């Protein structure tokens, strides 16, 4: 199985800050990586597909980059509603696997 | 707007079979562009993909679970189902029904249903 390692496991930042979350795959997944946002009590939401393709309803302050084994989710101009857990998922190889998640808290 | 709603027993006895349904509303499960699947999250642990099915018959299962799982579609009821046999405490989890894009990213999730395996 491809292991997905996210860092940091949690981050606390202020409104307006830039937050960067990394996801590392144990093997090359090319650009087959997705990012999700999960708020407590709600269903997770797909933010970014194929490493950098933003879903249509997602604000442009979210962006994704990377390929191969190293990927980044960046939130610029952090907003209060961005408080959530973010996790990555490789879509390259069965079994599909997820990162452990990064909890983003607003100071 | 398409929505997914999981349903099923919240408590299952060890060694029995866990059965869950997912009702798809606001759209057809027979849409050829989409796949459908199940994901679970044990308490305090990460997400685990269980399996995926397409209405034309393709199925993809997590090798760690393949001997115990069956995922199927009922197009007449617009439902997705999961059967997991011989359950144990380790199968206690929040189970999510999901829609998948052809890229296999999960673009729509249900709210999840908690299943506890206990006697």
Short mmCIF file of C-alpha atoms in Angstrom, two decimals:
data_model
loop_
_atom_site.label_atom_id
_atom_site.label_comp_id
_atom_site.label_asym_id
_atom_site.label_seq_id
_atom_site.Cartn_x
_atom_site.Cartn_y
_atom_site.Cartn_z
CA UNK A 1 0.00 0.00 0.00
CA UNK A 2 1.07 3.58 -0.62
CA UNK A 3 1.53 5.39 2.69
CA UNK A 4 0.53 9.03 2.82
CA UNK A 5 2.26 11.15 5.45
CA UNK A 6 0.95 14.58 6.28
CA UNK A 7 2.63 17.33 8.24
CA UNK A 8 2.10 19.08 10.49
CA UNK A 9 -0.59 17.18 12.37
CA UNK A 10 -1.95 20.48 13.61
CA UNK A 11 -1.35 24.16 13.06
CA UNK A 12 -2.65 27.29 14.72
CA UNK A 13 -2.67 30.50 12.69
CA UNK A 14 -4.28 33.91 12.65
CA UNK A 15 -6.86 35.27 10.26
CA UNK A 16 -5.05 36.52 7.18
CA UNK A 17 -2.09 34.16 7.58
CA UNK A 18 -0.77 31.75 5.01
CA UNK A 19 -0.91 28.08 5.99
CA UNK A 20 0.99 25.33 4.21
CA UNK A 21 0.26 21.62 4.65
CA UNK A 22 2.43 18.96 3.11
CA UNK A 23 1.62 15.42 2.04
CA UNK A 24 4.27 12.89 1.11
CA UNK A 25 3.58 9.61 -0.68
CA UNK A 26 5.72 6.53 -0.09
CA UNK A 27 5.78 5.93 -3.87
CA UNK A 28 5.30 8.03 -6.97
CA UNK A 29 1.62 8.87 -7.49
CA UNK A 30 2.28 11.29 -10.36
CA UNK A 31 -0.40 14.00 -9.96
CA UNK A 32 -3.07 11.64 -8.66
CA UNK A 33 -3.67 13.40 -5.39
CA UNK A 34 -6.74 14.97 -3.83
CA UNK A 35 -7.22 17.28 -0.86
CA UNK A 36 -10.28 17.42 1.38
CA UNK A 37 -11.67 19.67 4.09
CA UNK A 38 -13.58 18.16 6.99
CA UNK A 39 -15.45 20.14 9.60
CA UNK A 40 -16.88 18.37 12.67
CA UNK A 41 -20.41 17.12 12.20
CA UNK A 42 -20.38 17.61 8.46
CA UNK A 43 -19.45 15.53 5.44
CA UNK A 44 -15.91 15.95 4.09
CA UNK A 45 -15.60 18.11 0.99
CA UNK A 46 -13.30 17.72 -1.99
CA UNK A 47 -11.17 20.83 -2.41
CA UNK A 48 -8.55 19.92 -4.97
CA UNK A 49 -8.19 17.06 -7.44
CA UNK A 50 -5.23 15.95 -9.57
CA UNK A 51 -2.86 17.79 -7.21
CA UNK A 52 -3.73 21.32 -8.32
CA UNK A 53 -7.20 21.43 -9.87
CA UNK A 54 -9.52 23.48 -7.67
CA UNK A 55 -13.11 22.30 -7.42
CA UNK A 56 -15.55 24.84 -8.84
CA UNK A 57 -17.12 26.07 -5.58
CA UNK A 58 -13.86 26.26 -3.61
CA UNK A 59 -12.46 29.75 -2.82
CA UNK A 60 -9.33 30.72 -4.73
CA UNK A 61 -7.36 31.17 -1.47
CA UNK A 62 -6.93 27.41 -1.56
CA UNK A 63 -4.28 26.02 -3.89
CA UNK A 64 -2.46 22.76 -4.42
CA UNK A 65 0.86 21.89 -5.95
CA UNK A 66 3.30 19.06 -6.37
CA UNK A 67 3.76 15.82 -8.23
CA UNK A 68 5.45 12.50 -7.73
CA UNK A 69 5.76 12.06 -3.98
CA UNK A 70 5.59 15.56 -2.51
CA UNK A 71 2.49 17.72 -2.44
CA UNK A 72 1.37 20.93 -0.80
CA UNK A 73 -1.95 22.48 0.12
CA UNK A 74 -1.73 26.21 0.70
CA UNK A 75 -4.35 28.44 2.25
CA UNK A 76 -3.60 32.11 1.74
CA UNK A 77 -5.45 34.82 3.69
CA UNK A 78 -6.78 32.32 6.24
CA UNK A 79 -10.42 32.88 7.18
CA UNK A 80 -12.33 31.83 10.32
CA UNK A 81 -14.41 29.39 8.28
CA UNK A 82 -11.22 27.55 7.26
CA UNK A 83 -10.98 25.99 10.72
CA UNK A 84 -11.16 22.30 9.87
CA UNK A 85 -9.16 19.13 9.37
CA UNK A 86 -7.52 18.75 5.98
CA UNK A 87 -6.42 15.45 4.54
CA UNK A 88 -4.86 14.19 1.37
CA UNK A 89 -5.63 11.06 -0.62
CA UNK A 90 -3.76 9.33 -3.41
CA UNK A 91 -5.94 8.25 -6.31
CA UNK A 92 -3.18 6.53 -8.26
CA UNK A 93 -3.16 2.99 -6.93
CA UNK A 94 -5.56 0.53 -5.35
CA UNK A 95 -5.95 0.48 -2.38
CA UNK A 96 -6.75 4.18 -2.25
CA UNK A 97 -5.12 5.64 0.84
CA UNK A 98 -5.35 8.78 2.94
CA UNK A 99 -3.06 10.97 4.94
CA UNK A 100 -3.59 11.23 8.66
CA UNK A 101 -4.98 14.73 8.54
CA UNK A 102 -3.93 18.22 9.60
CA UNK A 103 -6.06 20.18 12.02
CA UNK A 104 -6.08 23.90 11.27
CA UNK A 105 -7.11 26.11 14.16
CA UNK A 106 -7.65 29.84 14.16
CA UNK A 107 -5.87 31.77 16.90
CA UNK B 1 -28.59 18.70 -5.60
CA UNK B 2 -27.47 15.11 -5.21
CA UNK B 3 -27.33 13.82 -1.65
CA UNK B 4 -26.22 10.60 -0.01
CA UNK B 5 -27.78 9.17 3.15
CA UNK B 6 -26.45 6.12 4.93
CA UNK B 7 -28.72 3.85 6.94
CA UNK B 8 -28.38 0.66 8.92
CA UNK B 9 -28.06 -0.77 12.42
CA UNK B 10 -25.85 1.11 14.80
CA UNK B 11 -24.92 -2.04 16.71
CA UNK B 12 -23.75 -5.35 15.30
CA UNK B 13 -22.78 -8.46 17.19
CA UNK B 14 -19.28 -9.88 16.74
CA UNK B 15 -19.00 -12.52 14.00
CA UNK B 16 -22.20 -11.31 12.34
CA UNK B 17 -22.62 -9.42 9.07
CA UNK B 18 -22.78 -5.66 8.93
CA UNK B 19 -25.23 -4.39 6.32
CA UNK B 20 -25.54 -0.74 5.34
CA UNK B 21 -27.49 1.04 2.66
CA UNK B 22 -26.94 4.41 1.06
CA UNK B 23 -29.84 6.16 -0.59
CA UNK B 24 -28.94 8.52 -3.43
CA UNK B 25 -31.37 11.38 -3.94
CA UNK B 26 -31.37 14.17 -6.49
CA UNK B 27 -29.65 12.12 -9.16
CA UNK B 28 -29.27 8.69 -10.67
CA UNK B 29 -26.91 6.03 -9.46
CA UNK B 30 -26.76 4.84 -13.07
CA UNK B 31 -24.87 7.93 -14.20
CA UNK B 32 -22.04 6.46 -16.24
CA UNK B 33 -19.60 9.16 -15.14
CA UNK B 34 -19.59 8.17 -11.52
CA UNK B 35 -18.44 5.43 -9.26
CA UNK B 36 -19.84 4.78 -5.80
CA UNK B 37 -18.12 3.51 -2.71
CA UNK B 38 -17.64 3.20 1.01
CA UNK B 39 -15.05 4.63 3.36
CA UNK B 40 -14.75 4.15 7.10
CA UNK B 41 -13.04 5.83 10.00
CA UNK B 42 -12.53 3.98 13.28
CA UNK B 43 -12.72 6.18 16.39
CA UNK B 44 -9.53 8.18 16.77
CA UNK B 45 -8.00 6.72 13.61
CA UNK B 46 -7.58 7.65 9.97
CA UNK B 47 -9.76 7.06 6.95
CA UNK B 48 -9.82 3.67 5.26
CA UNK B 49 -11.17 3.10 1.76
CA UNK B 50 -13.36 -0.01 1.69
CA UNK B 51 -14.37 -0.38 -1.92
CA UNK B 52 -15.87 1.07 -5.09
CA UNK B 53 -18.43 -0.05 -7.64
CA UNK B 54 -19.70 1.18 -11.01
CA UNK B 55 -23.22 0.47 -12.19
CA UNK B 56 -21.83 -1.33 -15.24
CA UNK B 57 -20.37 -3.91 -12.90
CA UNK B 58 -16.76 -2.94 -12.17
CA UNK B 59 -15.81 -3.41 -8.54
CA UNK B 60 -12.65 -2.50 -6.67
CA UNK B 61 -12.10 -3.67 -3.12
CA UNK B 62 -9.46 -2.94 -0.50
CA UNK B 63 -7.31 -6.09 -0.47
CA UNK B 64 -7.29 -6.02 3.33
CA UNK B 65 -11.07 -6.49 3.34
CA UNK B 66 -11.85 -8.20 0.06
CA UNK B 67 -12.59 -11.61 1.56
CA UNK B 68 -15.31 -10.10 3.76
CA UNK B 69 -16.98 -7.37 1.73
CA UNK B 70 -19.62 -7.08 -0.94
CA UNK B 71 -20.58 -3.73 -2.43
CA UNK B 72 -23.49 -3.56 -4.81
CA UNK B 73 -25.88 -1.16 -6.50
CA UNK B 74 -29.66 -1.42 -6.68
CA UNK B 75 -30.56 0.81 -9.60
CA UNK B 76 -34.30 0.30 -9.07
CA UNK B 77 -34.03 1.80 -5.59
CA UNK B 78 -31.14 4.15 -6.40
CA UNK B 79 -29.22 2.63 -3.53
CA UNK B 80 -25.69 1.52 -2.76
CA UNK B 81 -25.13 -1.24 -0.23
CA UNK B 82 -22.29 -2.64 1.83
CA UNK B 83 -22.07 -6.04 3.43
CA UNK B 84 -19.15 -6.82 5.73
CA UNK B 85 -19.08 -10.31 7.15
CA UNK B 86 -17.51 -11.78 10.27
CA UNK B 87 -17.21 -8.43 11.99
CA UNK B 88 -15.06 -7.80 15.03
CA UNK B 89 -14.46 -4.87 17.34
CA UNK B 90 -11.90 -3.50 14.86
CA UNK B 91 -14.75 -2.92 12.42
CA UNK B 92 -16.30 -0.35 14.74
CA UNK B 93 -16.20 2.86 12.72
CA UNK B 94 -18.02 5.75 11.15
CA UNK B 95 -19.01 4.48 7.71
CA UNK B 96 -19.33 6.94 4.83
CA UNK B 97 -21.09 6.44 1.53
CA UNK B 98 -19.31 8.32 -1.28
CA UNK B 99 -19.55 9.22 -4.92
CA UNK B 100 -16.34 9.03 -6.92
CA UNK B 101 -15.19 10.82 -10.00
CA UNK B 102 -13.50 8.80 -12.76
CA UNK B 103 -10.23 10.03 -11.20
CA UNK B 104 -11.29 8.13 -8.08
CA UNK B 105 -11.40 11.25 -5.95
CA UNK B 106 -14.43 11.36 -3.67
CA UNK B 107 -16.48 14.36 -4.75
CA UNK B 108 -19.53 13.78 -2.59
CA UNK B 109 -19.84 12.23 0.88
CA UNK B 110 -22.73 11.22 3.07
CA UNK B 111 -22.86 12.38 6.67
CA UNK B 112 -21.68 8.98 7.84
CA UNK B 113 -23.24 6.39 10.12
CA UNK B 114 -21.61 5.01 13.24
CA UNK B 115 -21.52 1.26 13.55
CA UNK B 116 -20.39 -0.35 16.78
CA UNK B 117 -19.44 -4.01 16.95
CA UNK B 118 -20.11 -5.28 20.43
CA UNK B 119 -21.92 -8.01 22.26
#
